Coordinates of N, CA and C in Angstrom, one line a residue:
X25 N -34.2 9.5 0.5 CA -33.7 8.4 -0.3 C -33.0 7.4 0.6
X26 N -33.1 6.2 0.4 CA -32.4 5.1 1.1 C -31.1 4.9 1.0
X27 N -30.3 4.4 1.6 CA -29.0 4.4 1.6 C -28.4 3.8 0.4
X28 N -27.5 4.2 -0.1 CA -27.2 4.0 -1.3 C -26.1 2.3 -0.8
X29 N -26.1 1.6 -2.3 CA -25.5 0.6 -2.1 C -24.1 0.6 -2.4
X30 N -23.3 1.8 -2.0 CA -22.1 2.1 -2.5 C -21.0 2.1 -1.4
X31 N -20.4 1.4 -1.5 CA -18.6 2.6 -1.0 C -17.7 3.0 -1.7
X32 N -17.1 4.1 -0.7 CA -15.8 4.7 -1.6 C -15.0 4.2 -0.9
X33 N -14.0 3.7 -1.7 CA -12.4 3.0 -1.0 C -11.4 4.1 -1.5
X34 N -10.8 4.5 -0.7 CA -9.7 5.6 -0.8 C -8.5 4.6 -0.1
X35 N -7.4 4.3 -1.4 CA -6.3 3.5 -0.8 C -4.5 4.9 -1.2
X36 N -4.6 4.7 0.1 CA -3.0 5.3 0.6 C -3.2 7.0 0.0
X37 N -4.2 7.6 0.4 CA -4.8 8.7 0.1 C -3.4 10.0 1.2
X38 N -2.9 10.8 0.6 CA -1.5 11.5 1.1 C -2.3 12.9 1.5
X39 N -3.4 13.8 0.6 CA -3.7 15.1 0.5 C -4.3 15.0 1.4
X40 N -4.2 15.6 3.0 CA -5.7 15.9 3.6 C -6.9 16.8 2.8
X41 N -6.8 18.0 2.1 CA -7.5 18.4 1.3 C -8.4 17.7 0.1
X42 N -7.6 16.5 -0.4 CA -8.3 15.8 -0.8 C -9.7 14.8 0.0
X43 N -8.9 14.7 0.8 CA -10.2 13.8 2.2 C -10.9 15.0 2.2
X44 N -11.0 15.7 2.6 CA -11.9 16.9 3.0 C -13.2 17.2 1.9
X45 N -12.6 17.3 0.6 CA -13.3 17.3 -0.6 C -14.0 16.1 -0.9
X46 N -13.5 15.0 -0.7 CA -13.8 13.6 -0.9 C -15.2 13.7 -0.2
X47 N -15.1 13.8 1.4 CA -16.3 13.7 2.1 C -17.1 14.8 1.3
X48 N -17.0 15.6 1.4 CA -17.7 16.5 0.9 C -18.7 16.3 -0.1
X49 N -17.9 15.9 -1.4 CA -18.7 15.2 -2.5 C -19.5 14.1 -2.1
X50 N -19.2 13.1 -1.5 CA -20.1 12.2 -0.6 C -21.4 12.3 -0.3
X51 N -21.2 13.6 0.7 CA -22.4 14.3 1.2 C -23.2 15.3 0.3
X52 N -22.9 15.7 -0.4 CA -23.4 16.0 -1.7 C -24.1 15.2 -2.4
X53 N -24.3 13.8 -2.4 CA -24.8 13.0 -3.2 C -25.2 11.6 -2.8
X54 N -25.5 11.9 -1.0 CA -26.1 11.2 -0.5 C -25.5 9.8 0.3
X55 N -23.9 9.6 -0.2 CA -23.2 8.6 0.0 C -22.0 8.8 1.6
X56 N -22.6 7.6 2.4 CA -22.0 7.8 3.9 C -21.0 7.1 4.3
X57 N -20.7 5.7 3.4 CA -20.3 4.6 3.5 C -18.6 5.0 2.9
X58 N -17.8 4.7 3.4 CA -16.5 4.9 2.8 C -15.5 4.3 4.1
X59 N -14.2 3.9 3.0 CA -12.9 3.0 4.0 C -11.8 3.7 3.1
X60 N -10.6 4.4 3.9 CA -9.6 4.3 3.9 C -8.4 3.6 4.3
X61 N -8.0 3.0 3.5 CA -6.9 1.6 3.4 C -5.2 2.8 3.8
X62 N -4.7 2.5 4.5 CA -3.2 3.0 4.7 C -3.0 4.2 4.5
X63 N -3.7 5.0 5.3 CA -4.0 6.8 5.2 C -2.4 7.5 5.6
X64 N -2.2 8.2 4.5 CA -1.0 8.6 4.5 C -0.9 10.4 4.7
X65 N -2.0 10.6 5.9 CA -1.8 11.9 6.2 C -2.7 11.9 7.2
X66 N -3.2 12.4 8.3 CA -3.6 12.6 9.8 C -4.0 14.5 9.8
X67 N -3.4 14.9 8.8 CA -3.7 16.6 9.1 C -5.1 16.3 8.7
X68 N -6.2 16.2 9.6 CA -7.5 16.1 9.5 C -8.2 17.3 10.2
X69 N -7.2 18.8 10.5 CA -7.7 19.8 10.8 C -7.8 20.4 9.1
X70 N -6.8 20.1 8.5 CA -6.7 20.7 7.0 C -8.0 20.0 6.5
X71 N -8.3 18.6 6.6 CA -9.5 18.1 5.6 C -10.6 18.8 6.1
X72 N -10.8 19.0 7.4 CA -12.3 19.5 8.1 C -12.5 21.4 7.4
X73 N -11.6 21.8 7.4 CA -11.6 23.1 6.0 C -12.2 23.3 5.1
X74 N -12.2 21.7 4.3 CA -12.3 21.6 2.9 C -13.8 21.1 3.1
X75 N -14.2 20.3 3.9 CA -15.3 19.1 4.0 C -16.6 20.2 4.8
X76 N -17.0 21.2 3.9 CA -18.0 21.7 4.5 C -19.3 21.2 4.6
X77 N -19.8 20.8 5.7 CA -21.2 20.4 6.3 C -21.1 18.6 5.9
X78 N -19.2 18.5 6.1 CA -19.6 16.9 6.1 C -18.1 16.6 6.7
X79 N -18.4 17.4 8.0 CA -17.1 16.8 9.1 C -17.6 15.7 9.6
X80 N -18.7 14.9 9.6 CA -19.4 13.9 10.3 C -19.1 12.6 9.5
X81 N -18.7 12.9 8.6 CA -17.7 11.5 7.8 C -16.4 11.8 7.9
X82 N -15.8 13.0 7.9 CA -14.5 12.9 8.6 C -14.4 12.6 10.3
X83 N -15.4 12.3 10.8 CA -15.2 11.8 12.5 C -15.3 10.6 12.7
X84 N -15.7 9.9 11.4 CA -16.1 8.6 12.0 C -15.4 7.5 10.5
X85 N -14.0 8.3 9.9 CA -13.9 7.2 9.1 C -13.5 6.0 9.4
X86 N -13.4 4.7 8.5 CA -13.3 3.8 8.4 C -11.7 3.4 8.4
X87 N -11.0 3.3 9.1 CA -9.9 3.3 8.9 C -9.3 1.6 8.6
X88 N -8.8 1.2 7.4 CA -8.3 -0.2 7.2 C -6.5 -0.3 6.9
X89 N -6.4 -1.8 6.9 CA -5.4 -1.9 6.4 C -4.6 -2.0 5.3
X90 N -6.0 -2.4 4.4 CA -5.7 -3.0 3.0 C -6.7 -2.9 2.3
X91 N -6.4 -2.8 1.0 CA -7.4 -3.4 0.0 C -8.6 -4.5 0.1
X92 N -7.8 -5.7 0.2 CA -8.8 -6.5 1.0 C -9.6 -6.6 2.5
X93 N -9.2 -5.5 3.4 CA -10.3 -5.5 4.6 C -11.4 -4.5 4.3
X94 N -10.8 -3.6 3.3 CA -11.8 -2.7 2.6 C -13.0 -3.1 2.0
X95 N -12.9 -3.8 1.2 CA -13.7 -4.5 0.3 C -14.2 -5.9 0.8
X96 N -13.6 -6.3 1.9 CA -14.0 -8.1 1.9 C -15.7 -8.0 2.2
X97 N -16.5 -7.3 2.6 CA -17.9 -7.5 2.7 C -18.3 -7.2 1.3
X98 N -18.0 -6.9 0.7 CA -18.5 -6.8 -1.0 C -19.0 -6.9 -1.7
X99 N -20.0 -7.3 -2.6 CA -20.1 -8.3 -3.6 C -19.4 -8.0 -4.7
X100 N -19.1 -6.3 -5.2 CA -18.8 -6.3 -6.6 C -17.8 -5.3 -5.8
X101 N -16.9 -5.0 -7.1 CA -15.3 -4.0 -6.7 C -15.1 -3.9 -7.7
X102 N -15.3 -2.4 -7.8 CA -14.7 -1.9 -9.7 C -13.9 -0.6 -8.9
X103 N -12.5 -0.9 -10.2 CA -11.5 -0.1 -9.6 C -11.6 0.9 -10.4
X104 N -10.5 1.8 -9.8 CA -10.9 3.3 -11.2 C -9.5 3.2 -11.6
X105 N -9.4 2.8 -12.8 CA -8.0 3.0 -13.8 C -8.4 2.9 -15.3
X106 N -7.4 3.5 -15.9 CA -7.6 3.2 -17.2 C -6.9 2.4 -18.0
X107 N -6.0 1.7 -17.2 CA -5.8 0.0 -17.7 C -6.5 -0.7 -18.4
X108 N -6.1 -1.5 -19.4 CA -7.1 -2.6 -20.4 C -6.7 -3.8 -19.8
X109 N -7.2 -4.7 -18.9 CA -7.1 -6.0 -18.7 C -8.0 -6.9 -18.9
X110 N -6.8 -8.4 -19.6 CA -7.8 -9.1 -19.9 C -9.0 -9.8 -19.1
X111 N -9.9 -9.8 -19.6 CA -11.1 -10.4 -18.3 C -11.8 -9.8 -17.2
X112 N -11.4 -8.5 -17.6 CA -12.0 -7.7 -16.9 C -13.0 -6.4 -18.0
X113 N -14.0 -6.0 -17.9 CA -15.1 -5.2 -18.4 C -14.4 -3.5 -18.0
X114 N -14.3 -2.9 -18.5 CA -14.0 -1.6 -19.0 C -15.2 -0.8 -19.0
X115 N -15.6 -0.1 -17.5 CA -17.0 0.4 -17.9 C -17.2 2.0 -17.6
X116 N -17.9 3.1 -18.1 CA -17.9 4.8 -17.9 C -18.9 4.6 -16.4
X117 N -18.2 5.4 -15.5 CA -18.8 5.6 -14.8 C -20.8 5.6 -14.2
X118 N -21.1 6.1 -15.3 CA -22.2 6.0 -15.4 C -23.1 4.8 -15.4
X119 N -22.1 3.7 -16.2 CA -22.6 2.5 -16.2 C -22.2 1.7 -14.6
X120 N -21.0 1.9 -14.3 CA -20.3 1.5 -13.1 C -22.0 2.4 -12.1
X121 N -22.8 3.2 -11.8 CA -23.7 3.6 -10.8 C -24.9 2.6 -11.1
X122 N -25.5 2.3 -12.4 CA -26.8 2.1 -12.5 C -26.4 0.1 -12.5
X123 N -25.4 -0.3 -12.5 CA -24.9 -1.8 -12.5 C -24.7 -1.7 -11.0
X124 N -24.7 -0.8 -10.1 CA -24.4 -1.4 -8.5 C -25.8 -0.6 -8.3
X125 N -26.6 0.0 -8.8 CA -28.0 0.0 -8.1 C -28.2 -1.4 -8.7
X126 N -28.7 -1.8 -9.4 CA -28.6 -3.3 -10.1 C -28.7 -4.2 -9.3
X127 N -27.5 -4.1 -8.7 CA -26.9 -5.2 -8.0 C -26.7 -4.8 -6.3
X128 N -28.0 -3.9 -6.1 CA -28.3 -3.5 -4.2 C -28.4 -4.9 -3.8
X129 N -29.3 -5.7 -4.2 CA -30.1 -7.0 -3.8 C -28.8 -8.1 -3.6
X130 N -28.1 -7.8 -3.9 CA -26.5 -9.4 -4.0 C -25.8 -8.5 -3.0
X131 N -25.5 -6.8 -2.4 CA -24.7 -6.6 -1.7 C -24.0 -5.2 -2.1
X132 N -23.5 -4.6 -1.2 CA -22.3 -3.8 -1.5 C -21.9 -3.6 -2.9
X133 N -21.8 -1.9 -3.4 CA -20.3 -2.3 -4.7 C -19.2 -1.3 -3.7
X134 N -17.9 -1.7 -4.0 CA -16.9 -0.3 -3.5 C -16.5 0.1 -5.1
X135 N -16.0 1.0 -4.6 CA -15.3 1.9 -6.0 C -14.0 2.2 -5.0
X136 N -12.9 1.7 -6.1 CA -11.5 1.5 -5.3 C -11.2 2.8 -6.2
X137 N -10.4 3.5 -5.2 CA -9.5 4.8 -6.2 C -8.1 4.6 -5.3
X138 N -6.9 4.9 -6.3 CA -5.6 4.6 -5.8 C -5.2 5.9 -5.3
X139 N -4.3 5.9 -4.9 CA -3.5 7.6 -4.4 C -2.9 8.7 -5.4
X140 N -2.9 9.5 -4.7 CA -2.9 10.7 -6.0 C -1.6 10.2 -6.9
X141 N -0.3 9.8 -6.6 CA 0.7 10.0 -7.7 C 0.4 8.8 -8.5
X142 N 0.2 7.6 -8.2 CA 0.2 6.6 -9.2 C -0.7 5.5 -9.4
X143 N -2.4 6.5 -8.6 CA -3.2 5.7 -8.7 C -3.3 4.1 -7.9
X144 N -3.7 3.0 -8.9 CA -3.9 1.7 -8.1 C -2.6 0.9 -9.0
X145 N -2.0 0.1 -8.0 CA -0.8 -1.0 -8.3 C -1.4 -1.7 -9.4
X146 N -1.0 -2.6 -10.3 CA -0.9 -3.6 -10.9 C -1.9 -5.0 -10.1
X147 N -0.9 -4.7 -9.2 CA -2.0 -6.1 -8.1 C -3.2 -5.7 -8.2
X148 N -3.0 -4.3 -7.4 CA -4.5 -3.9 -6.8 C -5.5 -4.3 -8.0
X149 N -5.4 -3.9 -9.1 CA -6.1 -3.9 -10.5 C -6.3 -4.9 -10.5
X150 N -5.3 -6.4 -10.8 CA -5.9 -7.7 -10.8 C -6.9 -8.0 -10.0
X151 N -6.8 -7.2 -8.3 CA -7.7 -7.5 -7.2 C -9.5 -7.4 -7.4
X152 N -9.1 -6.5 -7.9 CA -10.6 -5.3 -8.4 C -11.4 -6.8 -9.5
X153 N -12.8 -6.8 -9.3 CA -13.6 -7.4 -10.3 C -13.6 -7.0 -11.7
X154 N -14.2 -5.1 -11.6 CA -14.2 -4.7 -12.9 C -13.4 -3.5 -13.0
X155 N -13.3 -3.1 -14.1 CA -12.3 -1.6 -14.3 C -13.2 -0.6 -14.6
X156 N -12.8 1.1 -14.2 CA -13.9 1.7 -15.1 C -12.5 3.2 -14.6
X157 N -13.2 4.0 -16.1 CA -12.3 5.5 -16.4 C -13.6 6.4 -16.6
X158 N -12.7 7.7 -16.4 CA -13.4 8.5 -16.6 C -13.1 9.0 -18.1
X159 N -13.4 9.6 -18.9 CA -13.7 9.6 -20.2 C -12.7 11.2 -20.7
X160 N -11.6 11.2 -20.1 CA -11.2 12.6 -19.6 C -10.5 12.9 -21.6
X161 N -10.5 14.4 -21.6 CA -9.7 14.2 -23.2 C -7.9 13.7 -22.6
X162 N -7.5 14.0 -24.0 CA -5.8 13.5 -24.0 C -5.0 14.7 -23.4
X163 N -5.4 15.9 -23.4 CA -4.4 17.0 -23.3 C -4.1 16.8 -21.8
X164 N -4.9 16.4 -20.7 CA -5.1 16.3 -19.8 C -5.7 15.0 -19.2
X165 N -5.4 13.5 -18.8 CA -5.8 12.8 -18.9 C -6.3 12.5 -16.6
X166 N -5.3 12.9 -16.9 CA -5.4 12.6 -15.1 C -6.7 13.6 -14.2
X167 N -7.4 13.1 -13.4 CA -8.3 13.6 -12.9 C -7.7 14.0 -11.1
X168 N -8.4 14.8 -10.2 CA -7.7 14.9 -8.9 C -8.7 13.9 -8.7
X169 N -8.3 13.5 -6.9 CA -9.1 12.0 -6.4 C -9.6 13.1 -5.9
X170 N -10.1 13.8 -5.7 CA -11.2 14.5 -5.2 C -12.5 14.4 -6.3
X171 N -12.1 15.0 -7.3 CA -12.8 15.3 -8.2 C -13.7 14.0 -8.7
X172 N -12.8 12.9 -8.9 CA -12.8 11.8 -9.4 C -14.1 11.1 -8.1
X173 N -13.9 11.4 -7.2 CA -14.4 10.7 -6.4 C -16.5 11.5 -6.5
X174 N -16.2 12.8 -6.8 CA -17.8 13.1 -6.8 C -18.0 12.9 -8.3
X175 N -17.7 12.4 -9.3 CA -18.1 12.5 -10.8 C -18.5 10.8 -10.0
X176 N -18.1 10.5 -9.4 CA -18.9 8.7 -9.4 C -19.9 8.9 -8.6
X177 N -19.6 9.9 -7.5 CA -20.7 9.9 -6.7 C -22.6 10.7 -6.8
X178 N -21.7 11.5 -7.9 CA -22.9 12.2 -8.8 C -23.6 10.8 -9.8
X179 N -22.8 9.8 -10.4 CA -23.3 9.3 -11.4 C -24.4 8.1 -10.3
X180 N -23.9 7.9 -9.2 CA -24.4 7.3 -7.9 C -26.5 8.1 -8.2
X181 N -26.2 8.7 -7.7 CA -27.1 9.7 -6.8 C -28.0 9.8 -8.1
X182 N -27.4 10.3 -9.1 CA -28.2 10.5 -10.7 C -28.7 8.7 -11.4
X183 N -28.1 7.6 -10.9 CA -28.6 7.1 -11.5 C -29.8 6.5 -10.6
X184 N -29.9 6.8 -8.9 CA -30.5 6.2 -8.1 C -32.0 7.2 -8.3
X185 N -31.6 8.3 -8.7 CA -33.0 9.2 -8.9 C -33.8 8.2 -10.2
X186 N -32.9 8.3 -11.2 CA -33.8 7.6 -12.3 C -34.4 6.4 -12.4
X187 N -34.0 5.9 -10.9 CA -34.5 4.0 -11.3 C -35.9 4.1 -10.4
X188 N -36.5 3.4 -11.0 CA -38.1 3.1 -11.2 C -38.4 2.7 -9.9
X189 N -39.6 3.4 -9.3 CA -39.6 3.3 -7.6 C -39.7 1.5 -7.5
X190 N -40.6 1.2 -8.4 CA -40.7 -0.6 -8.4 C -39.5 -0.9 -8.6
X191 N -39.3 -2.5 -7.4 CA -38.3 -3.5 -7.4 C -38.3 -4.5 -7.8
X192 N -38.0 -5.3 -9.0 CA -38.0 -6.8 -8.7 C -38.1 -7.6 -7.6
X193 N -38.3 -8.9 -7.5 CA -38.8 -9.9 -6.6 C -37.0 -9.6 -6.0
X194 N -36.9 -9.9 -4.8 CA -35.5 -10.0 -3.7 C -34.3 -11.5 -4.3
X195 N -33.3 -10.7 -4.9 CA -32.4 -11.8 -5.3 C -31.5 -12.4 -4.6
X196 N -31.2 -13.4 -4.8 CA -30.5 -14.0 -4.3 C -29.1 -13.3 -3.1
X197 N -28.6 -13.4 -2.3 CA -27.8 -12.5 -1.4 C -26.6 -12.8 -2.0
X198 N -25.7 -12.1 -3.0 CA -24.5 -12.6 -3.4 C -23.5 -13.0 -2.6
X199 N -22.2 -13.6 -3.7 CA -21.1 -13.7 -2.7 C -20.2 -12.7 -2.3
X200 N -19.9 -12.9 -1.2 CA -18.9 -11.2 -0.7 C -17.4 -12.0 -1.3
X201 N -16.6 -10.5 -1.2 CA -15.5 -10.6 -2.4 C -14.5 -11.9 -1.7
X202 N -14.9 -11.7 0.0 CA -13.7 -12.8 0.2 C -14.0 -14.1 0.4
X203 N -15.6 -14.0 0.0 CA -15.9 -15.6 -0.2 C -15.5 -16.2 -1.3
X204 N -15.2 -15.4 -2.3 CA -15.0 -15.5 -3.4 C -13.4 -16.0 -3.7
X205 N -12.7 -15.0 -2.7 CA -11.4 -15.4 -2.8 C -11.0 -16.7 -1.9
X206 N -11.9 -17.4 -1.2 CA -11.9 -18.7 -0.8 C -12.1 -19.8 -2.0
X207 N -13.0 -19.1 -2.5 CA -13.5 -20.6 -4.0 C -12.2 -20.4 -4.6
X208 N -11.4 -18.8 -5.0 CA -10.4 -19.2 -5.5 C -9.1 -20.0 -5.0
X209 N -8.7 -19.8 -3.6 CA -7.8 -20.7 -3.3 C -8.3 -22.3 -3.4
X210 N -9.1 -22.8 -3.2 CA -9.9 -23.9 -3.4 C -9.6 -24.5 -4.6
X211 N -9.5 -23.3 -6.0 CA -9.7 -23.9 -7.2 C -8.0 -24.0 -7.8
X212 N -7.2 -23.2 -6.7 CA -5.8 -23.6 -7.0 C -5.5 -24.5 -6.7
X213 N -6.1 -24.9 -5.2 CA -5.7 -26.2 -4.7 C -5.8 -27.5 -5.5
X214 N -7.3 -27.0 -5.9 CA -7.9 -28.4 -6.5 C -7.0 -29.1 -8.1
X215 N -6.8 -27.6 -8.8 CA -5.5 -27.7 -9.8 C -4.2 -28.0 -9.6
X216 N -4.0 -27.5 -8.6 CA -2.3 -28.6 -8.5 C -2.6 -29.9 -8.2
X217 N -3.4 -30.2 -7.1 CA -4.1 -31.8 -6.8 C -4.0 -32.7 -8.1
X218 N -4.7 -32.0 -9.3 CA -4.7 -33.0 -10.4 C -3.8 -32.5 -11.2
X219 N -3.2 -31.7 -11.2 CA -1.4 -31.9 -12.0 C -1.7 -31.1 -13.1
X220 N -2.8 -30.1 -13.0 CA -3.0 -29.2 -14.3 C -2.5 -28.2 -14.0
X221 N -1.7 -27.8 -12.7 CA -0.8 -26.4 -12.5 C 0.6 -27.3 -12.0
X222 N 1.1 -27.7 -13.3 CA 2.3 -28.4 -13.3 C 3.5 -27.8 -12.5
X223 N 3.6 -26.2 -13.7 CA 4.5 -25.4 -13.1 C 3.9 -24.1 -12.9
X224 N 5.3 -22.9 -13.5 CA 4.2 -21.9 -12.8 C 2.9 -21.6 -12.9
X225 N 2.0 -20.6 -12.0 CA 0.7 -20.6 -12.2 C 0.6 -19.5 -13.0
X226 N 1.3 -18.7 -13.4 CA 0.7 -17.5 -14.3 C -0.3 -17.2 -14.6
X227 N -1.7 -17.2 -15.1 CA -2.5 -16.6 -15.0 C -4.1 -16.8 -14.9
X228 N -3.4 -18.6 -15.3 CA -4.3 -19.2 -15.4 C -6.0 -19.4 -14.2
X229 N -5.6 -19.9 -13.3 CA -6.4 -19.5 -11.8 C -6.8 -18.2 -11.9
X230 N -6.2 -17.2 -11.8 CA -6.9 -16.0 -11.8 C -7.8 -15.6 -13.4
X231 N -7.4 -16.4 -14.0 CA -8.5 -16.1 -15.6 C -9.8 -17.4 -15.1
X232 N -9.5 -18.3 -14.7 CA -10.9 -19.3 -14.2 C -11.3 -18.3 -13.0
X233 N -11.1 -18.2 -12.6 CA -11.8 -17.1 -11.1 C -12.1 -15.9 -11.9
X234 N -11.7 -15.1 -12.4 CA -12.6 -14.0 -13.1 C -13.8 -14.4 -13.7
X235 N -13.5 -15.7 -14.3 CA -15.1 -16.0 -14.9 C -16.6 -16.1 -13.7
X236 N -15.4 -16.6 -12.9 CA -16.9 -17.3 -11.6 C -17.2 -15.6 -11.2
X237 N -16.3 -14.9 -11.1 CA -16.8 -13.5 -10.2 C -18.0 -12.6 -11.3
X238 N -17.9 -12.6 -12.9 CA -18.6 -12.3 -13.3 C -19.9 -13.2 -13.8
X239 N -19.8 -14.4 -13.1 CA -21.3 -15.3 -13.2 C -22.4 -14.6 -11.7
X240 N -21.3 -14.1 -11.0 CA -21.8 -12.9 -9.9 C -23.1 -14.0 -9.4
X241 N -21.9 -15.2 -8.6 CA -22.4 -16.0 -7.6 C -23.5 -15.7 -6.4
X242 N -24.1 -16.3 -5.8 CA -24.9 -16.0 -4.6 C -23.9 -16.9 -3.8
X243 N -24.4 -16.6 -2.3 CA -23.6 -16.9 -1.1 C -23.9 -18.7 -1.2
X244 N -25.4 -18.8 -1.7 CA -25.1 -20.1 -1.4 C -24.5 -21.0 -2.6
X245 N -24.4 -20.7 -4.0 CA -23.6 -21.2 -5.0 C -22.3 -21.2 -4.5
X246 N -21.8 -19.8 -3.6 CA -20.2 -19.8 -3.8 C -20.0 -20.8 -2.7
X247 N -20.9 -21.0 -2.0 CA -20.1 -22.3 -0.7 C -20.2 -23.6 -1.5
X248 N -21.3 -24.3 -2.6 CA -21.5 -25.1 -2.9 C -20.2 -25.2 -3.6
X249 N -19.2 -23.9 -4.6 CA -18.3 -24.3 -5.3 C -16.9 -24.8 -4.3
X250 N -17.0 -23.9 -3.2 CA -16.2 -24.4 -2.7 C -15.8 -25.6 -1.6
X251 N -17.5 -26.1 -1.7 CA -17.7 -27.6 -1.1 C -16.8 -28.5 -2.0
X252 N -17.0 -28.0 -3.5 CA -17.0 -29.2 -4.6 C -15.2 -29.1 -5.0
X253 N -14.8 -28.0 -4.7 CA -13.2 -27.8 -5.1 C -12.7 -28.7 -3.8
X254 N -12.7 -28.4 -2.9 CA -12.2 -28.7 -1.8 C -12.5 -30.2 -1.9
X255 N -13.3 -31.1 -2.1 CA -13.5 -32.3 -2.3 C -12.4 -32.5 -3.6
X256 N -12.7 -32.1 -4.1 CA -11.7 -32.8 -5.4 C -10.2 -32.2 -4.9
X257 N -10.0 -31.5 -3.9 CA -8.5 -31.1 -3.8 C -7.8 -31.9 -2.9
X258 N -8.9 -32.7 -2.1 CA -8.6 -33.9 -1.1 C -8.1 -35.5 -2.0
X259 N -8.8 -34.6 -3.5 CA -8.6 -36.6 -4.5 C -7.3 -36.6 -4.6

């Protein structure tokens, strides 16, 4: 099977055990591609334990700084929380696998997962395109990031078996996440310029920028927007 159009983003990940499992599940389901943002543990003799017949993504991980170096080749970035935010889609994992086979043709999806005690920040959430949970009952709502990490990568692998060996015609090459966050500075600019971000910005910019990210631009629309912001941020 071809390379799957996925990553796993593991941010500020503390368990080596958990890395260990993480890869593991990975390689279990076909997926190679992964970035850890601010690794908060180095015992990578403890993860190689756990990571049976998949020490070969624990030798060569991706080590980043942030959230954003993680994800900036991107097209789409759905985070795992169970947060309700506005303007952002709320989707079961399952749907979150067969929407980024979907969407091989525009680019990359990552699947951001936060660190074991408290998950993904507030920011990070805003950062993320879409949201998605796991469907867990109430007695027990929290999942381990291990665990968490192969229920996506299974729903990965299971929805790439079922999709139809035929492809549509080759779509457009989407925009990556941080072209995207250029149209948005562009469109702040261009709002203060004409006096419609008087005072604070609160939420506004980032609710017109959610909309453009789920019109799920191509590279060449996203430069055209940001030809046309930047013009009007010069009026």
């Amino acid at each position: 099977m071809a390379d799957l159009p996925v990553r796993i983003v593991l941010l500020r990940p503390r368990n080596p055990e958990n890395l260990g499992a993480a890869a593991r599940a990975m390689k279990n389901f076909g997926l190679s591609d992964w970035a850890i943002a601010a690794l908060g543990t180095h015992d990578f003799a403890a993860a190689r334990r756990v990571a049976v017949h998949a020490e070969d993504l624990l030798d060569r991980p991706r080590l980043v700084a942030s959230l954003d170096e993680a994800v900036a080749d991107c097209a789409w970035v759905v985070g795992t929380s169970s947060r309700a935010v506005r303007g952002k889609r709320r989707l079961a994992p399952d749907a979150v696998a067969r929407e980024a086979l979907e969407r091989a043709a525009e680019g990359r999806t990552a699947i951001v997962f936060g660190d074991e005690r408290s998950g993904l920040t507030n920011e990070e959430v805003h950062r993320c395109h879409d949201l998605s949970a796991i469907p867990t009952g109430e007695a027990q709502p929290s999942v381990n990031l291990a665990q968490a990490v192969l229920l996506y990568a299974y729903e990965v692998r299971r929805a790439a078996l079922a999709a139809a060996p035929a492809r549509p015609a080759k779509a457009p090459e989407g925009a990556t996440d941080a072209e995207l966050e250029r149209v948005e500075d562009a469109l702040r600019e261009a709002l203060r310029t004409a006096g419609f971000l008087a005072g604070p910005e609160r939420h506004a910019v980032r609710d017109l920028a959610a909309a453009l990210r789920r019109a799920r631009l191509s590279r060449r629309e996203a430069r055209l927007w940001l030809a046309a912001l930047r013009t009007l941020g010069r009026g």
